[in-house]
PDB file of C-alpha atoms in Angstrom:
ATOM      1  CA  UNK A  10      -3.810 -15.639   0.231  1.00  0.00           C
ATOM      2  CA  UNK A  11      -4.055 -19.357  -0.316  1.00  0.00           C
ATOM      3  CA  UNK A  12      -6.210 -20.985  -2.983  1.00  0.00           C
ATOM      4  CA  UNK A  13      -9.334 -22.372  -1.366  1.00  0.00           C
ATOM      5  CA  UNK A  14      -9.097 -20.331   1.818  1.00  0.00           C
ATOM      6  CA  UNK A  15     -12.618 -19.955   3.156  1.00  0.00           C
ATOM      7  CA  UNK A  16     -14.014 -16.464   3.167  1.00  0.00           C
ATOM      8  CA  UNK A  17     -17.299 -14.629   3.010  1.00  0.00           C
ATOM      9  CA  UNK A  18     -18.246 -12.021   0.441  1.00  0.00           C
ATOM     10  CA  UNK A  19     -18.417  -8.654   2.174  1.00  0.00           C
ATOM     11  CA  UNK A  20     -21.921  -8.171   0.781  1.00  0.00           C
ATOM     12  CA  UNK A  21     -23.240 -11.664   1.515  1.00  0.00           C
ATOM     13  CA  UNK A  22     -23.814 -13.017   5.003  1.00  0.00           C
ATOM     14  CA  UNK A  23     -24.668 -16.570   3.886  1.00  0.00           C
ATOM     15  CA  UNK A  24     -21.476 -18.688   3.716  1.00  0.00           C
ATOM     16  CA  UNK A  25     -23.258 -21.295   1.579  1.00  0.00           C
ATOM     17  CA  UNK A  26     -23.481 -18.791  -1.260  1.00  0.00           C
ATOM     18  CA  UNK A  27     -19.822 -17.869  -1.283  1.00  0.00           C
ATOM     19  CA  UNK A  28     -16.824 -19.264  -3.087  1.00  0.00           C
ATOM     20  CA  UNK A  29     -13.294 -19.795  -1.911  1.00  0.00           C
ATOM     21  CA  UNK A  30     -10.881 -16.887  -1.927  1.00  0.00           C
ATOM     22  CA  UNK A  31      -8.905 -16.968  -5.160  1.00  0.00           C
ATOM     23  CA  UNK A  32      -5.974 -14.851  -6.297  1.00  0.00           C
ATOM     24  CA  UNK A  33      -6.392 -12.621  -9.374  1.00  0.00           C
ATOM     25  CA  UNK A  34      -6.903 -14.597 -12.567  1.00  0.00           C
ATOM     26  CA  UNK A  35      -7.967 -17.801 -10.792  1.00  0.00           C
ATOM     27  CA  UNK A  36     -11.630 -17.054 -10.153  1.00  0.00           C
ATOM     28  CA  UNK A  37     -14.421 -19.038 -11.783  1.00  0.00           C
ATOM     29  CA  UNK A  38     -17.453 -17.724 -13.619  1.00  0.00           C
ATOM     30  CA  UNK A  39     -19.564 -18.501 -10.565  1.00  0.00           C
ATOM     31  CA  UNK A  40     -17.332 -16.537  -8.219  1.00  0.00           C
ATOM     32  CA  UNK A  41     -19.888 -14.241  -6.577  1.00  0.00           C
ATOM     33  CA  UNK A  42     -17.071 -12.133  -5.150  1.00  0.00           C
ATOM     34  CA  UNK A  43     -16.175 -10.794  -8.566  1.00  0.00           C
ATOM     35  CA  UNK A  44     -14.844 -12.401 -11.712  1.00  0.00           C
ATOM     36  CA  UNK A  45     -11.345 -11.106 -11.140  1.00  0.00           C
ATOM     37  CA  UNK A  46     -10.842 -12.898  -7.837  1.00  0.00           C
ATOM     38  CA  UNK A  47      -8.125 -11.679  -5.511  1.00  0.00           C
ATOM     39  CA  UNK A  48      -7.931 -10.150  -2.051  1.00  0.00           C
ATOM     40  CA  UNK A  49      -9.987  -7.134  -3.001  1.00  0.00           C
ATOM     41  CA  UNK A  50     -13.040  -9.342  -3.417  1.00  0.00           C
ATOM     42  CA  UNK A  51     -12.737 -11.394  -0.246  1.00  0.00           C
ATOM     43  CA  UNK A  52     -13.589 -10.898   3.384  1.00  0.00           C
ATOM     44  CA  UNK A  53     -11.295 -12.924   5.655  1.00  0.00           C
ATOM     45  CA  UNK A  54     -10.734 -13.078   9.362  1.00  0.00           C
ATOM     46  CA  UNK A  55      -8.309 -10.219   9.929  1.00  0.00           C
ATOM     47  CA  UNK A  56      -4.902 -11.259  11.275  1.00  0.00           C
ATOM     48  CA  UNK A  57      -3.849  -9.666  14.529  1.00  0.00           C
ATOM     49  CA  UNK A  58      -2.077  -6.427  13.793  1.00  0.00           C
ATOM     50  CA  UNK A  59      -3.917  -5.585  10.564  1.00  0.00           C
ATOM     51  CA  UNK A  60      -5.338  -2.211  11.557  1.00  0.00           C
ATOM     52  CA  UNK A  61      -6.558  -0.734   8.241  1.00  0.00           C
ATOM     53  CA  UNK A  62      -7.732  -2.493   5.093  1.00  0.00           C
ATOM     54  CA  UNK A  63      -8.977  -0.939   1.859  1.00  0.00           C
ATOM     55  CA  UNK A  64     -10.362  -3.516  -0.585  1.00  0.00           C
ATOM     56  CA  UNK A  65     -12.064  -1.052  -2.955  1.00  0.00           C
ATOM     57  CA  UNK A  66     -15.153  -3.190  -3.482  1.00  0.00           C
ATOM     58  CA  UNK A  67     -17.467  -0.182  -3.762  1.00  0.00           C
ATOM     59  CA  UNK A  68     -15.527   2.778  -2.384  1.00  0.00           C
ATOM     60  CA  UNK A  69     -12.547   3.598  -0.141  1.00  0.00           C
ATOM     61  CA  UNK A  70     -14.054   2.130   3.009  1.00  0.00           C
ATOM     62  CA  UNK A  71     -11.774   0.787   5.765  1.00  0.00           C
ATOM     63  CA  UNK A  72     -13.128  -2.696   6.487  1.00  0.00           C
ATOM     64  CA  UNK A  73     -10.995  -3.178   9.627  1.00  0.00           C
ATOM     65  CA  UNK A  74     -11.050   0.226  11.282  1.00  0.00           C
ATOM     66  CA  UNK A  75     -13.052   3.407  10.769  1.00  0.00           C
ATOM     67  CA  UNK A  76     -10.473   5.395   8.779  1.00  0.00           C
ATOM     68  CA  UNK A  77     -12.547   5.562   5.609  1.00  0.00           C
ATOM     69  CA  UNK A  78     -11.017   7.281   2.599  1.00  0.00           C
ATOM     70  CA  UNK A  79     -12.378   9.694   0.011  1.00  0.00           C
ATOM     71  CA  UNK A  80     -12.045   9.280  -3.764  1.00  0.00           C
ATOM     72  CA  UNK A  81     -10.701  12.553  -5.125  1.00  0.00           C
ATOM     73  CA  UNK A  82     -11.114  14.309  -8.501  1.00  0.00           C
ATOM     74  CA  UNK A  83     -13.221  11.627 -10.110  1.00  0.00           C
ATOM     75  CA  UNK A  84     -11.226   8.539  -9.051  1.00  0.00           C
ATOM     76  CA  UNK A  85     -13.408   5.484  -9.616  1.00  0.00           C
ATOM     77  CA  UNK A  86     -13.803   2.008  -8.149  1.00  0.00           C
ATOM     78  CA  UNK A  87     -14.492  -0.761 -10.629  1.00  0.00           C
ATOM     79  CA  UNK A  88     -13.888  -4.503 -10.590  1.00  0.00           C
ATOM     80  CA  UNK A  89     -12.519  -4.509  -7.049  1.00  0.00           C
ATOM     81  CA  UNK A  90      -9.919  -1.800  -7.678  1.00  0.00           C
ATOM     82  CA  UNK A  91      -9.545   1.955  -7.452  1.00  0.00           C
ATOM     83  CA  UNK A  92      -8.439   3.382 -10.781  1.00  0.00           C
ATOM     84  CA  UNK A  93      -6.246   6.496 -10.924  1.00  0.00           C
ATOM     85  CA  UNK A  94      -5.600   8.433 -14.127  1.00  0.00           C
ATOM     86  CA  UNK A  95      -2.120   9.854 -13.484  1.00  0.00           C
ATOM     87  CA  UNK A  96      -3.419  13.411 -13.901  1.00  0.00           C
ATOM     88  CA  UNK A  97      -5.008  14.502 -10.618  1.00  0.00           C
ATOM     89  CA  UNK A  98      -6.863  11.560  -9.073  1.00  0.00           C
ATOM     90  CA  UNK A  99      -5.964  10.058  -5.714  1.00  0.00           C
ATOM     91  CA  UNK A 100      -7.431   8.596  -2.522  1.00  0.00           C
ATOM     92  CA  UNK A 101      -7.425  10.807   0.560  1.00  0.00           C
ATOM     93  CA  UNK A 102      -7.149   8.735   3.754  1.00  0.00           C
ATOM     94  CA  UNK A 103      -7.419  10.332   7.207  1.00  0.00           C
ATOM     95  CA  UNK A 104      -4.333  11.783   8.808  1.00  0.00           C
ATOM     96  CA  UNK A 105      -2.869  10.260  11.929  1.00  0.00           C
ATOM     97  CA  UNK A 106      -2.887   6.641  10.776  1.00  0.00           C
ATOM     98  CA  UNK A 107       0.728   6.222  11.924  1.00  0.00           C
ATOM     99  CA  UNK A 108       0.233   7.910  15.293  1.00  0.00           C
ATOM    100  CA  UNK A 109       1.278   5.758  18.231  1.00  0.00           C
ATOM    101  CA  UNK A 110       2.918   3.040  16.117  1.00  0.00           C
ATOM    102  CA  UNK A 111       6.418   1.744  16.859  1.00  0.00           C
ATOM    103  CA  UNK A 112       6.692  -0.075  13.508  1.00  0.00           C
ATOM    104  CA  UNK A 113       4.539  -0.399  10.398  1.00  0.00           C
ATOM    105  CA  UNK A 114       4.016  -2.527   7.297  1.00  0.00           C
ATOM    106  CA  UNK A 115       2.263  -1.233   4.184  1.00  0.00           C
ATOM    107  CA  UNK A 116       1.072  -3.987   1.845  1.00  0.00           C
ATOM    108  CA  UNK A 117      -0.721  -3.625  -1.465  1.00  0.00           C
ATOM    109  CA  UNK A 118      -1.575  -5.224  -4.807  1.00  0.00           C
ATOM    110  CA  UNK A 119      -1.360  -2.906  -7.797  1.00  0.00           C
ATOM    111  CA  UNK A 120      -1.166  -2.646 -11.572  1.00  0.00           C
ATOM    112  CA  UNK A 121       0.780   0.180 -13.175  1.00  0.00           C
ATOM    113  CA  UNK A 122       0.437   2.189 -16.348  1.00  0.00           C
ATOM    114  CA  UNK A 123       3.191   4.444 -17.659  1.00  0.00           C
ATOM    115  CA  UNK A 124       4.086   6.783 -14.824  1.00  0.00           C
ATOM    116  CA  UNK A 125       5.865  10.083 -14.501  1.00  0.00           C
ATOM    117  CA  UNK A 126       8.779  10.664 -12.172  1.00  0.00           C
ATOM    118  CA  UNK A 127       8.221  10.052  -8.479  1.00  0.00           C
ATOM    119  CA  UNK A 128       4.581   9.005  -8.748  1.00  0.00           C
ATOM    120  CA  UNK A 129       3.484   7.535  -5.427  1.00  0.00           C
ATOM    121  CA  UNK A 130       1.448   4.510  -4.452  1.00  0.00           C
ATOM    122  CA  UNK A 131       1.339   5.981  -0.948  1.00  0.00           C
ATOM    123  CA  UNK A 132       2.806   9.037   0.754  1.00  0.00           C
ATOM    124  CA  UNK A 133       2.149   9.622   4.479  1.00  0.00           C
ATOM    125  CA  UNK A 134       3.507  12.690   6.271  1.00  0.00           C
ATOM    126  CA  UNK A 135       3.419  16.466   6.167  1.00  0.00           C
ATOM    127  CA  UNK A 136       4.479  19.335   3.926  1.00  0.00           C
ATOM    128  CA  UNK A 137       6.282  22.631   4.051  1.00  0.00           C
ATOM    129  CA  UNK A 138       4.621  24.669   1.336  1.00  0.00           C
ATOM    130  CA  UNK A 139       4.621  22.483  -1.764  1.00  0.00           C
ATOM    131  CA  UNK A 140       7.330  20.016  -0.682  1.00  0.00           C
ATOM    132  CA  UNK A 141       7.366  17.018   1.638  1.00  0.00           C
ATOM    133  CA  UNK A 142       8.788  17.543   5.106  1.00  0.00           C
ATOM    134  CA  UNK A 143       8.600  14.261   7.050  1.00  0.00           C
ATOM    135  CA  UNK A 144       7.236  11.185   5.335  1.00  0.00           C
ATOM    136  CA  UNK A 145       7.249   7.561   4.331  1.00  0.00           C
ATOM    137  CA  UNK A 146       6.460   6.768   0.693  1.00  0.00           C
ATOM    138  CA  UNK A 147       6.683   4.180  -2.069  1.00  0.00           C
ATOM    139  CA  UNK A 148       7.244   5.169  -5.686  1.00  0.00           C
ATOM    140  CA  UNK A 149       7.059   2.643  -8.552  1.00  0.00           C
ATOM    141  CA  UNK A 150       8.883   5.133 -10.805  1.00  0.00           C
ATOM    142  CA  UNK A 151      11.602   7.109  -9.053  1.00  0.00           C
ATOM    143  CA  UNK A 152      13.877   8.129 -11.891  1.00  0.00           C
ATOM    144  CA  UNK A 153      15.169   4.735 -13.062  1.00  0.00           C
ATOM    145  CA  UNK A 154      14.287   2.895  -9.828  1.00  0.00           C
ATOM    146  CA  UNK A 155      11.398   1.862  -7.640  1.00  0.00           C
ATOM    147  CA  UNK A 156      11.835   3.332  -4.185  1.00  0.00           C
ATOM    148  CA  UNK A 157      10.774   3.082  -0.549  1.00  0.00           C
ATOM    149  CA  UNK A 158      11.852   6.125   1.471  1.00  0.00           C
ATOM    150  CA  UNK A 159      11.478   7.722   4.896  1.00  0.00           C
ATOM    151  CA  UNK A 160      12.441  11.234   6.010  1.00  0.00           C
ATOM    152  CA  UNK A 161      12.674  12.079   9.696  1.00  0.00           C
ATOM    153  CA  UNK A 162      12.348  15.276  11.706  1.00  0.00           C
ATOM    154  CA  UNK A 163      16.045  16.123  11.260  1.00  0.00           C
ATOM    155  CA  UNK A 164      15.583  16.194   7.486  1.00  0.00           C
ATOM    156  CA  UNK A 165      17.544  12.975   6.920  1.00  0.00           C
ATOM    157  CA  UNK A 166      16.086  10.830   4.142  1.00  0.00           C
ATOM    158  CA  UNK A 167      16.804   7.118   3.864  1.00  0.00           C
ATOM    159  CA  UNK A 168      15.882   5.200   0.731  1.00  0.00           C
ATOM    160  CA  UNK A 169      15.798   1.583  -0.314  1.00  0.00           C
ATOM    161  CA  UNK A 170      15.981   1.621  -4.106  1.00  0.00           C
ATOM    162  CA  UNK A 171      16.114  -1.116  -6.700  1.00  0.00           C
ATOM    163  CA  UNK A 172      16.880  -0.556 -10.361  1.00  0.00           C
ATOM    164  CA  UNK A 173      13.983  -0.650 -12.803  1.00  0.00           C
ATOM    165  CA  UNK A 174      10.617   1.062 -12.787  1.00  0.00           C
ATOM    166  CA  UNK A 175       7.381  -0.913 -12.452  1.00  0.00           C
ATOM    167  CA  UNK A 176       5.595   0.684 -15.423  1.00  0.00           C
ATOM    168  CA  UNK A 177       3.356  -1.710 -17.324  1.00  0.00           C
ATOM    169  CA  UNK A 178       3.416  -4.463 -14.693  1.00  0.00           C
ATOM    170  CA  UNK A 179       0.149  -5.975 -13.458  1.00  0.00           C
ATOM    171  CA  UNK A 180      -0.955  -7.688 -10.245  1.00  0.00           C
ATOM    172  CA  UNK A 181       2.225  -6.613  -8.455  1.00  0.00           C
ATOM    173  CA  UNK A 182       2.441  -7.429  -4.745  1.00  0.00           C
ATOM    174  CA  UNK A 183       4.475  -5.011  -2.621  1.00  0.00           C
ATOM    175  CA  UNK A 184       5.190  -4.953   1.113  1.00  0.00           C
ATOM    176  CA  UNK A 185       7.039  -2.039   2.718  1.00  0.00           C
ATOM    177  CA  UNK A 186       8.337  -2.653   6.236  1.00  0.00           C
ATOM    178  CA  UNK A 187       9.607   0.171   8.441  1.00  0.00           C
ATOM    179  CA  UNK A 188      10.835  -1.187  11.769  1.00  0.00           C
ATOM    180  CA  UNK A 189      12.769   1.470  13.733  1.00  0.00           C
ATOM    181  CA  UNK A 190      13.316  -0.730  16.836  1.00  0.00           C
ATOM    182  CA  UNK A 191      15.494  -2.986  14.641  1.00  0.00           C
ATOM    183  CA  UNK A 192      16.661  -0.095  12.395  1.00  0.00           C
ATOM    184  CA  UNK A 193      15.243  -1.950   9.394  1.00  0.00           C
ATOM    185  CA  UNK A 194      13.663  -0.673   6.181  1.00  0.00           C
ATOM    186  CA  UNK A 195      12.738  -3.467   3.759  1.00  0.00           C
ATOM    187  CA  UNK A 196      11.015  -3.466   0.388  1.00  0.00           C
ATOM    188  CA  UNK A 197       9.460  -6.758  -0.772  1.00  0.00           C
ATOM    189  CA  UNK A 198       8.375  -7.303  -4.375  1.00  0.00           C
ATOM    190  CA  UNK A 199       6.182 -10.289  -5.292  1.00  0.00           C
ATOM    191  CA  UNK A 200       6.947 -12.090  -2.063  1.00  0.00           C
ATOM    192  CA  UNK A 201      10.724 -11.649  -2.074  1.00  0.00           C
ATOM    193  CA  UNK A 202      12.956  -9.172  -0.263  1.00  0.00           C
ATOM    194  CA  UNK A 203      13.909  -6.753  -3.034  1.00  0.00           C
ATOM    195  CA  UNK A 204      16.203  -4.346  -1.182  1.00  0.00           C
ATOM    196  CA  UNK A 205      16.798  -3.282   2.428  1.00  0.00           C
ATOM    197  CA  UNK A 206      18.913  -1.232   4.802  1.00  0.00           C
ATOM    198  CA  UNK A 207      19.659  -1.527   8.517  1.00  0.00           C
ATOM    199  CA  UNK A 208      20.245   2.071   9.596  1.00  0.00           C
ATOM    200  CA  UNK A 209      16.629   3.291   9.642  1.00  0.00           C
ATOM    201  CA  UNK A 210      16.296   3.900  13.378  1.00  0.00           C
ATOM    202  CA  UNK A 211      14.345   7.179  13.420  1.00  0.00           C
ATOM    203  CA  UNK A 212      11.076   6.565  15.296  1.00  0.00           C
ATOM    204  CA  UNK A 213       7.754   6.672  13.506  1.00  0.00           C
ATOM    205  CA  UNK A 214       6.809   9.545  15.809  1.00  0.00           C
ATOM    206  CA  UNK A 215       9.241  11.651  13.744  1.00  0.00           C
ATOM    207  CA  UNK A 216       6.728  11.490  10.877  1.00  0.00           C
ATOM    208  CA  UNK A 217       4.048  14.117  11.334  1.00  0.00           C
ATOM    209  CA  UNK A 218       1.222  12.198   9.663  1.00  0.00           C
ATOM    210  CA  UNK A 219      -0.987  15.115   8.622  1.00  0.00           C
ATOM    211  CA  UNK A 220      -1.697  13.609   5.189  1.00  0.00           C
ATOM    212  CA  UNK A 221      -2.220   9.992   4.120  1.00  0.00           C
ATOM    213  CA  UNK A 222      -2.463   9.861   0.347  1.00  0.00           C
ATOM    214  CA  UNK A 223      -2.724   7.008  -2.135  1.00  0.00           C
ATOM    215  CA  UNK A 224      -1.636   7.975  -5.635  1.00  0.00           C
ATOM    216  CA  UNK A 225      -0.430  11.465  -4.758  1.00  0.00           C
ATOM    217  CA  UNK A 226       2.933  12.807  -3.617  1.00  0.00           C
ATOM    218  CA  UNK A 227       3.512  15.305  -0.836  1.00  0.00           C
ATOM    219  CA  UNK A 228       5.726  17.127  -3.374  1.00  0.00           C
ATOM    220  CA  UNK A 229       3.401  19.069  -5.668  1.00  0.00           C
ATOM    221  CA  UNK A 230       5.826  18.837  -8.594  1.00  0.00           C
ATOM    222  CA  UNK A 231       5.748  15.032  -8.699  1.00  0.00           C
ATOM    223  CA  UNK A 232       3.484  12.949 -10.918  1.00  0.00           C
ATOM    224  CA  UNK A 233       0.205  11.419  -9.802  1.00  0.00           C
ATOM    225  CA  UNK A 234      -0.111   7.637 -10.033  1.00  0.00           C
ATOM    226  CA  UNK A 235      -1.295   6.119 -13.294  1.00  0.00           C
ATOM    227  CA  UNK A 236      -2.552   2.710 -12.245  1.00  0.00           C
ATOM    228  CA  UNK A 237      -4.922   0.796 -10.020  1.00  0.00           C
ATOM    229  CA  UNK A 238      -4.933  -0.559  -6.477  1.00  0.00           C
ATOM    230  CA  UNK A 239      -6.782  -3.775  -5.683  1.00  0.00           C
ATOM    231  CA  UNK A 240      -5.964  -3.780  -1.977  1.00  0.00           C
ATOM    232  CA  UNK A 241      -4.087  -1.587   0.484  1.00  0.00           C
ATOM    233  CA  UNK A 242      -3.315  -2.701   4.032  1.00  0.00           C
ATOM    234  CA  UNK A 243      -1.593  -1.219   7.083  1.00  0.00           C
ATOM    235  CA  UNK A 244      -0.232  -3.406   9.901  1.00  0.00           C
ATOM    236  CA  UNK A 245       1.021  -2.229  13.282  1.00  0.00           C
ATOM    237  CA  UNK A 246       3.957  -4.654  13.188  1.00  0.00           C
ATOM    238  CA  UNK A 247       6.745  -5.714  10.855  1.00  0.00           C
ATOM    239  CA  UNK A 248       5.651  -8.589   8.632  1.00  0.00           C
ATOM    240  CA  UNK A 249       8.290 -11.292   8.506  1.00  0.00           C
ATOM    241  CA  UNK A 250       9.669 -12.593   5.222  1.00  0.00           C
ATOM    242  CA  UNK A 251       7.604 -15.756   5.674  1.00  0.00           C
ATOM    243  CA  UNK A 252       4.420 -13.801   6.293  1.00  0.00           C
ATOM    244  CA  UNK A 253       5.047 -11.657   3.205  1.00  0.00           C
ATOM    245  CA  UNK A 254       5.591 -14.785   1.104  1.00  0.00           C
ATOM    246  CA  UNK A 255       2.385 -16.419   2.364  1.00  0.00           C
ATOM    247  CA  UNK A 256       0.433 -13.257   1.624  1.00  0.00           C
ATOM    248  CA  UNK A 257       1.836 -13.152  -1.891  1.00  0.00           C
ATOM    249  CA  UNK A 258       0.949 -16.772  -2.713  1.00  0.00           C
TER     250      UNK A 258
END
């Protein structure tokens, strides 16, 4: 998002009464889209390929499509973010969001508390009993790393991992690109390519997208997310490095 980009408050149809779209921490007192600013408080013209957008203004509504989510176990929305307690709260999105896609980008803005092992920002896939079967997930605290991973129908898991957990960091921008046609799996952190691999060729159709969870792992023994999400987006294409950088700004 660029400072000064025109946008309209989702709850206000009069452009004259709206401010410019400002990143977190740059809003003014008069900002009628919320004092915190940021993408969660703005309504922009959706770029082509953005198929689901969760801005958490009031609830877990999808402002682009109709795949509205449900706040589970007392999860709350406040100040343009969904807040998750790390105990049992999560957001339940509809299954099937990956169906029919050849490639996908997950993009989000988040702040993290102290997390347990393998807490998830998102985990899309299916389960066998209490363990994940096929999936794509991002964990801000995977042992001593932060991790983007996919597991295909053969049981092969591929991870892109970078050292260091994200505990205690605020206003973190993450983009996760899974592009099987180019065999690419890339994790971007705050606008920059953090880590990648070029052997991720298993098609998205290998992921049986029964569950689409924010803040909860498909493995029942893993931690729930302790943190907040200001915005969560799904694109039906692979964002380029330039597009990720522009989104981060």
